[in-house]
Structure formats: C-alpha cells, structure tokens
mmCIF file of C-alpha atoms and ligand atoms in Angstrom:
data_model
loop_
_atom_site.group_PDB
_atom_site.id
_atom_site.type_symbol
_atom_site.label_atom_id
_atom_site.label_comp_id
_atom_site.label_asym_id
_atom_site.label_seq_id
_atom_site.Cartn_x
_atom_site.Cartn_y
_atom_site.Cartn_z
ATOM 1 C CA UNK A 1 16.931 0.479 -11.270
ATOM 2 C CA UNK A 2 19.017 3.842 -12.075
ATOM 3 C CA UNK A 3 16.621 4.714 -15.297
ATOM 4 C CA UNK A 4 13.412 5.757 -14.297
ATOM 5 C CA UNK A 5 10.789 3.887 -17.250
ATOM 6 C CA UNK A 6 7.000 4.433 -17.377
ATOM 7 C CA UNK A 7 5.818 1.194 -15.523
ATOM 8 C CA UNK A 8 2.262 0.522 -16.225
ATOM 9 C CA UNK A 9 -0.061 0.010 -13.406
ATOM 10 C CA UNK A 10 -0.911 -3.556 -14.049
ATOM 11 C CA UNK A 11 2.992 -4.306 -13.381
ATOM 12 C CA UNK A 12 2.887 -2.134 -10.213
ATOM 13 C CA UNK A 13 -0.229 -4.021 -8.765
ATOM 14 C CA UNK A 14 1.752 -7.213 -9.151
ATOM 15 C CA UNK A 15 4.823 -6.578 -7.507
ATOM 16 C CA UNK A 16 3.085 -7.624 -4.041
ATOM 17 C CA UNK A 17 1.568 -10.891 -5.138
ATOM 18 C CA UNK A 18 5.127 -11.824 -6.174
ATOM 19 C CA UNK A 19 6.488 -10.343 -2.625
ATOM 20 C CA UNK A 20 3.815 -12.604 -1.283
ATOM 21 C CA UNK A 21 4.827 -15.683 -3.352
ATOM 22 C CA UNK A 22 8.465 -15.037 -2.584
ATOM 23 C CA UNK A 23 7.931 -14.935 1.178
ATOM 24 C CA UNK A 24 6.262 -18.286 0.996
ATOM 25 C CA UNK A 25 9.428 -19.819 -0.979
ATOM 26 C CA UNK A 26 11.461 -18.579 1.466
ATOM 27 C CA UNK A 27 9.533 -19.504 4.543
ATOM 28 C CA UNK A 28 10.034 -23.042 3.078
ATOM 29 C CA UNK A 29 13.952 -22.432 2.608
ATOM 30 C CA UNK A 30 14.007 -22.750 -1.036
ATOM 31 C CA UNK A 31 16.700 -20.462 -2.277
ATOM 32 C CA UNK A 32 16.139 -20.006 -5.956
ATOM 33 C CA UNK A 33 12.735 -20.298 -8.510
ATOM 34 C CA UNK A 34 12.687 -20.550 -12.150
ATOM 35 C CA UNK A 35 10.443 -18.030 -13.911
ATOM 36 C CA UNK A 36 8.499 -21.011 -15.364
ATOM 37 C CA UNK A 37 8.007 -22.303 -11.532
ATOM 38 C CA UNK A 38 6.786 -18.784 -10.289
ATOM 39 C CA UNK A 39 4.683 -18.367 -13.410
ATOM 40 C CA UNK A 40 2.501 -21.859 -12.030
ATOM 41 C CA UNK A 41 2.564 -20.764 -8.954
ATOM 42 C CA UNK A 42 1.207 -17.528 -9.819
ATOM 43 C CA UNK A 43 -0.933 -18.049 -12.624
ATOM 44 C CA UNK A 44 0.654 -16.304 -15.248
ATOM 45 C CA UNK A 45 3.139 -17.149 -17.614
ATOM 46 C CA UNK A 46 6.849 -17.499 -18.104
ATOM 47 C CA UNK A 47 7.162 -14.402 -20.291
ATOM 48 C CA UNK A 48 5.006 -12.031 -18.587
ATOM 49 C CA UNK A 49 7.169 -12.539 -15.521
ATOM 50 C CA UNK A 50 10.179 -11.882 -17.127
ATOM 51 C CA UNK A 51 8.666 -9.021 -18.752
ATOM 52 C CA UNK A 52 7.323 -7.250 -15.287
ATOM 53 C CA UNK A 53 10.617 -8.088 -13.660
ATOM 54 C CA UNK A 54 12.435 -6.143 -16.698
ATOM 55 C CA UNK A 55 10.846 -3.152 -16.247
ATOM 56 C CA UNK A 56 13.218 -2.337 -13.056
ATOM 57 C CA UNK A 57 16.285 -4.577 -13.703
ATOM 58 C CA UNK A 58 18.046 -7.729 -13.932
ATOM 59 C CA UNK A 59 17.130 -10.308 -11.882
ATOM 60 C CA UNK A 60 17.585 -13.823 -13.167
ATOM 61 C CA UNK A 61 20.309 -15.530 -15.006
ATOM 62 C CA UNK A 62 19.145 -18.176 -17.675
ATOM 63 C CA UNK A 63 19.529 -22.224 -16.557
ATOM 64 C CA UNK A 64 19.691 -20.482 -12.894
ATOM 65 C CA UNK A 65 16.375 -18.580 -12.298
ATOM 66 C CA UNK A 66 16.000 -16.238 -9.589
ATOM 67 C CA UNK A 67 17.477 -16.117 -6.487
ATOM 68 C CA UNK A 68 14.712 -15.225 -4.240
ATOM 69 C CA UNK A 69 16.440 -13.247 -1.413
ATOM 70 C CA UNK A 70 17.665 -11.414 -3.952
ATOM 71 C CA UNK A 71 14.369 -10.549 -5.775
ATOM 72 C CA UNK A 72 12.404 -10.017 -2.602
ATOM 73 C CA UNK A 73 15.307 -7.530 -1.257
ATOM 74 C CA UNK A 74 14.822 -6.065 -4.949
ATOM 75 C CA UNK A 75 10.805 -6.115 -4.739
ATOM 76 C CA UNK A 76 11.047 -4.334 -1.381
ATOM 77 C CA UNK A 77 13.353 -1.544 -2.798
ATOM 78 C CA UNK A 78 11.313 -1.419 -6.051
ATOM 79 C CA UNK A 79 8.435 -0.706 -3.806
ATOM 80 C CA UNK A 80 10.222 1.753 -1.519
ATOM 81 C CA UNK A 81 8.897 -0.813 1.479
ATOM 82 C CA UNK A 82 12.789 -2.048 2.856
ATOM 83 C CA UNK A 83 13.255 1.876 4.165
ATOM 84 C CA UNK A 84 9.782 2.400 5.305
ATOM 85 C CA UNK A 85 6.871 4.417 5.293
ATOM 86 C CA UNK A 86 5.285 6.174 8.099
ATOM 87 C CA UNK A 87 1.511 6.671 8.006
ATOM 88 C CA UNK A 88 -0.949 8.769 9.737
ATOM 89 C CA UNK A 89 -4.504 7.278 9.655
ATOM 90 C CA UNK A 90 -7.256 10.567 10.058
ATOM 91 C CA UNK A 91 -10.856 8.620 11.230
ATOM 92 C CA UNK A 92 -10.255 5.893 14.069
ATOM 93 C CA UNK A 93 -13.607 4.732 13.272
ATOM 94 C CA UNK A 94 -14.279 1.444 11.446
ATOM 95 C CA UNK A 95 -11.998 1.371 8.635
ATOM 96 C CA UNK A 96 -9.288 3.237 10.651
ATOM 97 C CA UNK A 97 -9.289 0.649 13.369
ATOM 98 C CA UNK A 98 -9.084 -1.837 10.559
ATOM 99 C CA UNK A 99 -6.085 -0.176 9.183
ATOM 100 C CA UNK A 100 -4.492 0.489 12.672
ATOM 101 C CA UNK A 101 -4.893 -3.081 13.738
ATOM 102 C CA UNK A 102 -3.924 -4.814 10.263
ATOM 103 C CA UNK A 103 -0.447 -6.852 10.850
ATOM 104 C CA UNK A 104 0.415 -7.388 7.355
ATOM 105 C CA UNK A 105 -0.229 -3.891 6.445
ATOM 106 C CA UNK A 106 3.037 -2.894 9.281
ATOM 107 C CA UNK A 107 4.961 -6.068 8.693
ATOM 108 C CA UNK A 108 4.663 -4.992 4.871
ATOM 109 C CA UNK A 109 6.962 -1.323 5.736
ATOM 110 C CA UNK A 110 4.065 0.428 6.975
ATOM 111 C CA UNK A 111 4.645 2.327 10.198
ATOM 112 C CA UNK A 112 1.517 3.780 12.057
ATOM 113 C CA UNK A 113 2.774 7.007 13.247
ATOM 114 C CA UNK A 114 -0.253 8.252 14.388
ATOM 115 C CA UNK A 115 -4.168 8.445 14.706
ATOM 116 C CA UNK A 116 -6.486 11.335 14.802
ATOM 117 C CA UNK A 117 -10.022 11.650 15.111
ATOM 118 C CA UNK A 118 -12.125 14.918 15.667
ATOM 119 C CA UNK A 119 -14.621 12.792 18.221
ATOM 120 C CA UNK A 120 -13.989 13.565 21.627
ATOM 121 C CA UNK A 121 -14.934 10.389 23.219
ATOM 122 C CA UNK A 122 -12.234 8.755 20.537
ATOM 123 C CA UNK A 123 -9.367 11.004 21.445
ATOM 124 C CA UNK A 124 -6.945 9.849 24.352
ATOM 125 C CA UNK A 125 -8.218 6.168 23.532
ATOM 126 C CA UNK A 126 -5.864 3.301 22.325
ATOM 127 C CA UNK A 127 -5.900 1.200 19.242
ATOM 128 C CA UNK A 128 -3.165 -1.453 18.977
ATOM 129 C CA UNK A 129 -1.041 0.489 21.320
ATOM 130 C CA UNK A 130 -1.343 3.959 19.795
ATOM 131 C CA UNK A 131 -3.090 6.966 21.673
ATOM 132 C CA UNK A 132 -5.934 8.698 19.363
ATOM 133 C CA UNK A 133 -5.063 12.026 19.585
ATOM 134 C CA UNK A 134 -7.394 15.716 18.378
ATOM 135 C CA UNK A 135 -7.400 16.109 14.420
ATOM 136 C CA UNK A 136 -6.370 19.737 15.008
ATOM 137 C CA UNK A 137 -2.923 18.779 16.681
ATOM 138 C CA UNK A 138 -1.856 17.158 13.331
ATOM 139 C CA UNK A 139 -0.060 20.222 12.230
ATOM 140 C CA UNK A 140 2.361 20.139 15.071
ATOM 141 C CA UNK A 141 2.303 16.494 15.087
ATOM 142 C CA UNK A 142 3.736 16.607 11.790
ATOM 143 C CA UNK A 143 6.543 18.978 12.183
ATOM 144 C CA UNK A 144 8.255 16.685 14.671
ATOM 145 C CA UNK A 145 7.026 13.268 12.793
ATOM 146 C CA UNK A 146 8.562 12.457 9.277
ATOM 147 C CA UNK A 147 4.768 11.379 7.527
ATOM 148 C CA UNK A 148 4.910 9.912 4.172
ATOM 149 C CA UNK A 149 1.211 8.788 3.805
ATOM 150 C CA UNK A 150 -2.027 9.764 5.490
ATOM 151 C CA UNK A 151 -4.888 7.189 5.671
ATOM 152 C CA UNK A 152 -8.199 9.153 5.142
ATOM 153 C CA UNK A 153 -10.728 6.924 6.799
ATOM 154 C CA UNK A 154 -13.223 9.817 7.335
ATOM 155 C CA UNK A 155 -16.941 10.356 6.100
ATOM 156 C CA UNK A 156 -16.698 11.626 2.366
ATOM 157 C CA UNK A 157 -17.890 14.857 3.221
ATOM 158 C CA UNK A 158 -15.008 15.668 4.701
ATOM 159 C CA UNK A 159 -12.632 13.807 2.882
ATOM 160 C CA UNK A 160 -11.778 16.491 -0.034
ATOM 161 C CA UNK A 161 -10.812 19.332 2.406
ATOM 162 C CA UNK A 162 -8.853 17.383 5.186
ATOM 163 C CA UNK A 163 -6.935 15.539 1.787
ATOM 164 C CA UNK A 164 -5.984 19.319 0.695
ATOM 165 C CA UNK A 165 -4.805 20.197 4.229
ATOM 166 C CA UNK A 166 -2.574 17.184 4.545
ATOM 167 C CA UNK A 167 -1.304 17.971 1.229
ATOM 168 C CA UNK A 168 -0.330 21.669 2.463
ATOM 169 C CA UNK A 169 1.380 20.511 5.174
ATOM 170 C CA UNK A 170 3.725 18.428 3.060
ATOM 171 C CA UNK A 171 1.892 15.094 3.173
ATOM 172 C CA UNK A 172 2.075 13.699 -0.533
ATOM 173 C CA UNK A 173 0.828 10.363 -0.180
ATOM 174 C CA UNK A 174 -3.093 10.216 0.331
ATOM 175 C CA UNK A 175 -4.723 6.621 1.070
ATOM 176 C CA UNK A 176 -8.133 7.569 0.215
ATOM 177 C CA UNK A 177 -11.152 4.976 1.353
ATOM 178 C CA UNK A 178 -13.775 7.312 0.591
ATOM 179 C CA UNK A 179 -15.805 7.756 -2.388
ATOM 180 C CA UNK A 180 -14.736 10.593 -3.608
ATOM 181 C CA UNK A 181 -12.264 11.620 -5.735
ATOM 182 C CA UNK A 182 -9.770 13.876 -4.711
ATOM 183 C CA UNK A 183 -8.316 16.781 -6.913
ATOM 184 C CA UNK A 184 -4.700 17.703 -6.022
ATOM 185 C CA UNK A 185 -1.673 18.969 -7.460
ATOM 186 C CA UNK A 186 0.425 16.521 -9.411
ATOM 187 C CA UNK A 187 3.088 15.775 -7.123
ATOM 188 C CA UNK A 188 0.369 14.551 -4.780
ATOM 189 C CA UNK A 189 0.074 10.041 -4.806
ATOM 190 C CA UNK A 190 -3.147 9.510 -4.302
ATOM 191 C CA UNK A 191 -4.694 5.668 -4.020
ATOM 192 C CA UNK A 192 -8.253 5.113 -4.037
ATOM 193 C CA UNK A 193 -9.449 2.073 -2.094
ATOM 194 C CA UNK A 194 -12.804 0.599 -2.454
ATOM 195 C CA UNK A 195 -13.885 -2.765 -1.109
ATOM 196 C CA UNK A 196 -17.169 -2.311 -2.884
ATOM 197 C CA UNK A 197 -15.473 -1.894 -7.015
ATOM 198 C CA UNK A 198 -14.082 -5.357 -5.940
ATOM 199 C CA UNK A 199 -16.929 -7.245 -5.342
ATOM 200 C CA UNK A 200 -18.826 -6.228 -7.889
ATOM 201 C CA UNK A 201 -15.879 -7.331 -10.187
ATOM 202 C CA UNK A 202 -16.527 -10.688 -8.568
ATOM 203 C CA UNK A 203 -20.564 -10.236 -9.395
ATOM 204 C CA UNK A 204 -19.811 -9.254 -12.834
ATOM 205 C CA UNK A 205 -17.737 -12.465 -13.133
ATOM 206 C CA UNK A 206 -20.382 -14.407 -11.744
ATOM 207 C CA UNK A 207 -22.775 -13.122 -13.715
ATOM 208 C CA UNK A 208 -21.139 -13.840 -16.685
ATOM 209 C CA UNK A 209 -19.103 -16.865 -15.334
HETATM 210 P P1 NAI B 1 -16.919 5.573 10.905
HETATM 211 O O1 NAI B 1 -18.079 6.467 11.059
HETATM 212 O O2 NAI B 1 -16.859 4.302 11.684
HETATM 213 O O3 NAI B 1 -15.560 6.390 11.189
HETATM 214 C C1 NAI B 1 -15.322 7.674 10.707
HETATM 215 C C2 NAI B 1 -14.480 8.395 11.774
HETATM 216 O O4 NAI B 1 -14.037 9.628 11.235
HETATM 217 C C3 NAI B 1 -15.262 8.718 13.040
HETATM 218 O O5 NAI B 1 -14.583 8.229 14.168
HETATM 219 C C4 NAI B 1 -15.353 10.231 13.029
HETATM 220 O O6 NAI B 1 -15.381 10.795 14.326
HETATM 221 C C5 NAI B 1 -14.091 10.599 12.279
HETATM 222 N N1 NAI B 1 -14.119 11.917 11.657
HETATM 223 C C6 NAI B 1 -15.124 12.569 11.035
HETATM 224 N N2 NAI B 1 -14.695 13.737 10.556
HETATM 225 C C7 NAI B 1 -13.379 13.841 10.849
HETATM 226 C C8 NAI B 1 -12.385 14.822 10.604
HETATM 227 N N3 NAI B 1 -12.638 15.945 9.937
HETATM 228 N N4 NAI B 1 -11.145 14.589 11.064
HETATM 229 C C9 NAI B 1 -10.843 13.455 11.750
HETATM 230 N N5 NAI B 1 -11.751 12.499 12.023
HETATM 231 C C10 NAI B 1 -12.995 12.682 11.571
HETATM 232 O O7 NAI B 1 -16.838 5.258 9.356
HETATM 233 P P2 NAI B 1 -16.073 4.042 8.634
HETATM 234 O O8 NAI B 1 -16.996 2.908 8.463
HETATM 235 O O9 NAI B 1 -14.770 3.822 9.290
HETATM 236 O O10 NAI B 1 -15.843 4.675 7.201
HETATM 237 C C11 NAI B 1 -14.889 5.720 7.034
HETATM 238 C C12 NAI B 1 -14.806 6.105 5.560
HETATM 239 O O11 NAI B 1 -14.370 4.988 4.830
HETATM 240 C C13 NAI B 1 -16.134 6.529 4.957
HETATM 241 O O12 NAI B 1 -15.913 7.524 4.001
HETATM 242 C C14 NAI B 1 -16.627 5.255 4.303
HETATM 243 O O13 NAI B 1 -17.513 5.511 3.240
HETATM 244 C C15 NAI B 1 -15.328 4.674 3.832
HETATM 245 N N6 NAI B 1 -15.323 3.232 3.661
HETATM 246 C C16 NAI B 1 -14.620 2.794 2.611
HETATM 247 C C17 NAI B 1 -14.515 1.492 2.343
HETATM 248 C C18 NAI B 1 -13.676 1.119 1.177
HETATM 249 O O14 NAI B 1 -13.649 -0.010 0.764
HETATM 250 N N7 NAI B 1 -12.972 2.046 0.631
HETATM 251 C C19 NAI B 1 -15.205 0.468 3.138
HETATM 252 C C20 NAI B 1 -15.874 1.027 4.277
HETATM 253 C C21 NAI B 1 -15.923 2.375 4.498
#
C-alpha cells in the first residue's frame, strides 16, 4: 500500500460494496472467502476482483483465498475509514438531518462533529444528540475541532461561496448535495451527491430494459 498508483474511480466506488459483503461473512463467522465465492456473491467475476484488490496490495494467497478480517482491516485502511473522519454538516434541514441521523454513515468512520445552520429557530436545537449551533461560529469551531469533511446540505445558491469558505479555513473534503458544481483548488476532495442522477439511471434502464 506504500506505492501510491492511479486507481480508477470504478475501483474506488467498489471498495464499500466489498466492505459491505465482508461484514456480512463475518457477521456469520466465516473466516476466509475465495475470490470465485466473493465474485457470486457480488456479481462480478473472479478476475475483476483480483484485479481491484491489486491495485493496493496483496491480499489472498492461491488454494487459500482471502482472509476476511484481514481484507476488511485492509479495506478500512485503504479507505482511510479505521482512523476516522470527522465531519461538519452546514444545513440541518432535510438532507442534513438525514445525514446527522444516518447510523451506517457513523458506524462506517464518520464522526459528526458538528451542525450549523444560519436559521435561528434551528440553532440551539438537537439532532441525534448534537446541538445546532450559528453558521458564523464555524470559524472558531474549527480551530479547536480537527474537521476533515464538511457536508454542504444548503440551498445551491449558497452552496459555491460557503464551499470556498470551508476550503479557506482548511477544510479539504467537501460533501456536496447540491446541484452545483463547485470550483476549487486542486488539493480540495470534492464528492457530488445526487439522489436524482441515480434514478434516472434506473429510468434509463427501464426504459431500455
Ligand atoms: P432544506 O431547506 O430542508 O434545508 C436547507 C437548510 O440550510 C435550512 O435549514 C437553511 O436554514 C440552511 N441554510 C441556508 N443557508 C445557509 C447557510 N449559508 N449556512 C448554513 N445553513 C444555511 O433543504 P434540503 O431539502 O435539506 O436540501 C438541502 C440541499 O440539498 C439543497 O441544495 C437541495 O437541492 C439538496 N438536495 C440534494 C439531494 C441530493 O440527492 N443530492 C436530495 C435532496 C436535496
């Protein structure tokens, strides 16, 4: 995992679907999985498994297979999730309460360190435990609070110049749900999100099922 190769996307995407898969193996004690079994469980084959899973390393051993502790530790380190990740979310309206109250999203490595909204009958309310505190104390917030990702869960007006103020205060990783695309310096991760691109892949498909 030393050498640092160009991983496509498409591999990147899939490393959770195999956490997932893994997590179910495990929750049923079995301790190691052939890359032919994971492939049918999956849906892909043999080879391409191999294939994503060489792009960071060695995992298996031939007549042996994986062990899947081992890969699922690996996964989690691949994806930077077995340290952690602390996340602000900026909008606690309906997507940020979504986000806030999501289990698999903080069982996954994803702390919520925070929630801000610029509504003043939001602020000093609760979701899931946390207090929602003034968008304009994120500044200080953040000096005392390591932040690796902010959630922007805010109309799309906005979203642009409250993405280039997290970024100035040191916050590269931007979860953006709204539908716009944000221009940032390089060393800025940004994600788009959109529930909507996804279901009209599924119309497409059934359209031309
Ligand atoms: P909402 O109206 O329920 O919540 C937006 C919240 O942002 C409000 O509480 C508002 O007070 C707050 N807000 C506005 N300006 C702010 C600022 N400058 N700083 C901090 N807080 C601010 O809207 P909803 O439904 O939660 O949608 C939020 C965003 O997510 C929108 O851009 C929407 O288009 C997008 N969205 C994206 C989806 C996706 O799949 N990516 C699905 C649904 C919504």
């Amino acid at each position: 995992m030393g050498n640092r190769k160009i991983v496509s996307e498409a591999v990147i995407k899939r490393l959770p679907r195999y956490l997932r898969h893994l997590c179910e193996l495990q929750r049923n004690d079995i301790l190691r999985v052939s890359s032919k079994e994971l492939s049918q469980r999956m849906g892909l084959t043999a080879s391409q498994i191999r294939q994503d899973l060489s792009c960071f390393g060695e995992f298996g051993q031939q007549g042996y297979g994986y062990n899947i502790d081992f890969l699922f530790d690996s996964i989690n380190k691949i994806l930077g999730t077995d340290k952690g990740f602390n996340v602000i979310i900026i909008g606690a309206g309906n997507m940020g309460r979504a986000i806030a109250n999501s289990e698999s999203i903080q069982l996954r490595g994803f702390a919520i360190a925070g929630i801000f909204d610029i509504n003043e009958e939001l602020i000093g309310s609760e979701i899931n435990g946390i207090k929602v505190l003034d968008v304009n104390t994120i500044h200080e917030f953040i000096k005392t609070t390591k932040v690796d990702i902010a959630a922007l869960t805010i109309p799309r007006e906005q979203t642009k110049a409250v993405a280039k103020k997290m970024y100035e205060y040191g916050i590269k990783g931007l979860w953006n749900f709204s539908a716009t695309d944000l221009t940032l310096p390089k060393d800025a991760v940004v994600e788009n999100v959109h529930l909507s691109d996804s279901i009209m892949v599924l119309g497409y498909k059934i359209n031309n099922n």
